[in-house]
């Protein structure tokens, strides 16, 4: 087996990059497709469930797949500054690839809404961080206004088509591992670039004869931040899942097309359902994810209980980011205080047998 060299090297012939475009890889991609044990056992219908664990990308989220391609394109056109609006993961990824590429990085963040782990990443990679009052959508609007005035700045949000190009490679990896596409693909939806990208990847593999079927794409939003489900912009989205706390998704149109063209759908889950799935994944599957990553799992549990999944279906769920992105949430909802004892065996036995 040849060593993994990143998504551009692995799939360059399937990426819309001009010849000679440079690579600035951090060896993103090639994340594991982990078979479920506990979730599969807990649901009816003898389902085959797999987790695409994107938290094992270099900066801990799926964003790295698209970011490496966006930065490769930025380098090819001699950009010197990149810009993004972010709820956290995009900022962390953009800052890392900017550091790798020698570009200046500016990130616009909604004030007071960013998980500590993600903010620390952007700061450590040297990004210029600007906090903007109001929801994410204010930051996104200002980012787009700035690049219209300053075309030398590269906007690396998912409105950048090269981000979608990179993110579609996860669909290639899933298909290569399973030997075909799954019957269903569940995933969280915030800014909606990921569901758009996965569907693009599956369709391209089908057109190339690499897979014999296409999956039904099923996206889940948090109930307090569900603009696609409700069919309206949410001015003040609210959810504990900060990565999907978005009221006006940039890839709304592409996401709707992915669901409708595939025979899939959108749904919403409450914060309680998200946090229950979040703890279930950690305690029963051994997978530590950030809360937003658990929205797809919460969604599958809901629709499986409603009898909407045919028996024997093959299902992939994307887990979008690592749990260390939001350590405060883990401490708040799940972590017990350590038992404090003296250095004696008797006290240790008493503590563990209680």
XYZ file of C-alpha atoms in Angstrom, residues 2-122:
121
model
C 1.229 3.465 -0.843
C 1.255 6.072 1.933
C -1.749 8.405 1.956
C -0.843 11.777 0.425
C -4.030 13.822 0.945
C -7.242 14.322 -1.010
C -5.727 16.257 -3.919
C -3.103 13.602 -4.615
C -5.648 10.806 -4.195
C -8.401 12.289 -6.362
C -6.780 14.988 -8.512
C -8.295 13.500 -11.680
C -11.771 14.010 -10.154
C -11.251 17.558 -8.877
C -11.962 20.633 -10.980
C -8.450 22.019 -10.590
C -6.385 23.456 -13.453
C -3.208 21.581 -14.312
C -0.278 22.702 -12.214
C -2.392 23.793 -9.247
C -0.160 23.454 -6.155
C -0.938 21.140 -3.250
C -0.697 22.385 0.342
C -1.803 19.196 2.053
C -1.855 18.395 5.748
C -2.691 14.779 4.748
C -6.408 15.377 5.219
C -8.935 12.706 4.269
C -8.672 8.924 4.470
C -10.760 9.011 7.660
C -12.116 5.709 8.987
C -15.534 4.288 8.222
C -16.265 2.752 11.605
C -18.908 -0.017 11.830
C -21.469 0.614 14.541
C -21.860 -1.796 17.433
C -24.288 -0.244 19.920
C -26.462 1.891 17.636
C -26.919 -0.955 15.175
C -27.941 -3.254 18.022
C -30.359 -0.707 19.511
C -32.404 -0.073 16.355
C -34.908 -2.385 14.665
C -34.553 -3.816 11.177
C -31.114 -5.478 11.124
C -29.496 -2.311 9.783
C -25.837 -2.083 8.743
C -24.622 1.253 10.137
C -21.242 2.920 9.581
C -19.821 6.169 10.968
C -17.640 8.348 8.725
C -15.468 9.759 11.506
C -14.349 13.106 10.110
C -13.063 14.273 13.479
C -9.784 12.533 12.607
C -8.894 15.089 9.946
C -5.846 17.295 10.754
C -7.789 20.113 12.447
C -10.479 17.793 13.787
C -13.314 18.354 11.310
C -14.511 17.634 7.783
C -13.693 21.213 6.782
C -10.102 20.239 5.947
C -11.185 18.302 2.844
C -12.577 21.379 1.163
C -10.075 23.796 2.645
C -7.030 22.166 1.052
C -8.617 22.495 -2.398
C -9.724 26.086 -1.768
C -6.209 27.019 -0.665
C -4.629 25.225 -3.603
C -6.775 27.371 -5.875
C -5.930 30.512 -3.868
C -2.209 29.798 -4.265
C -2.646 29.183 -7.990
C -4.187 32.638 -8.450
C -1.520 34.247 -6.229
C -3.864 35.336 -3.448
C -2.073 36.501 -0.325
C -5.033 36.816 2.093
C -7.867 34.421 2.884
C -11.086 35.268 4.694
C -13.909 33.276 6.221
C -16.942 33.707 8.408
C -17.241 30.833 10.829
C -18.983 29.184 13.750
C -15.560 27.721 14.582
C -14.513 24.745 12.475
C -14.042 26.703 9.246
C -11.923 29.233 11.147
C -9.710 26.513 12.625
C -9.231 24.836 9.259
C -8.646 28.055 7.297
C -6.102 29.244 9.853
C -4.176 25.959 9.672
C -4.027 25.876 5.870
C -3.105 29.550 5.777
C -0.189 28.835 8.077
C 0.803 25.916 5.859
C 0.532 28.029 2.694
C 2.104 31.267 3.925
C -1.099 33.296 3.538
C -2.603 35.734 5.988
C -5.903 34.508 7.444
C -8.781 36.688 8.672
C -11.731 35.046 10.409
C -15.051 36.683 11.296
C -16.807 35.052 14.234
C -20.234 35.618 15.812
C -19.519 37.215 19.174
C -19.653 34.868 22.162
C -20.792 31.863 20.135
C -17.576 29.943 19.435
C -16.530 26.800 21.304
C -13.259 27.253 23.163
C -11.380 24.492 21.343
C -12.076 25.980 17.924
C -11.166 29.514 18.965
C -7.888 28.231 20.415
C -7.009 26.559 17.110
C -7.575 29.686 15.028
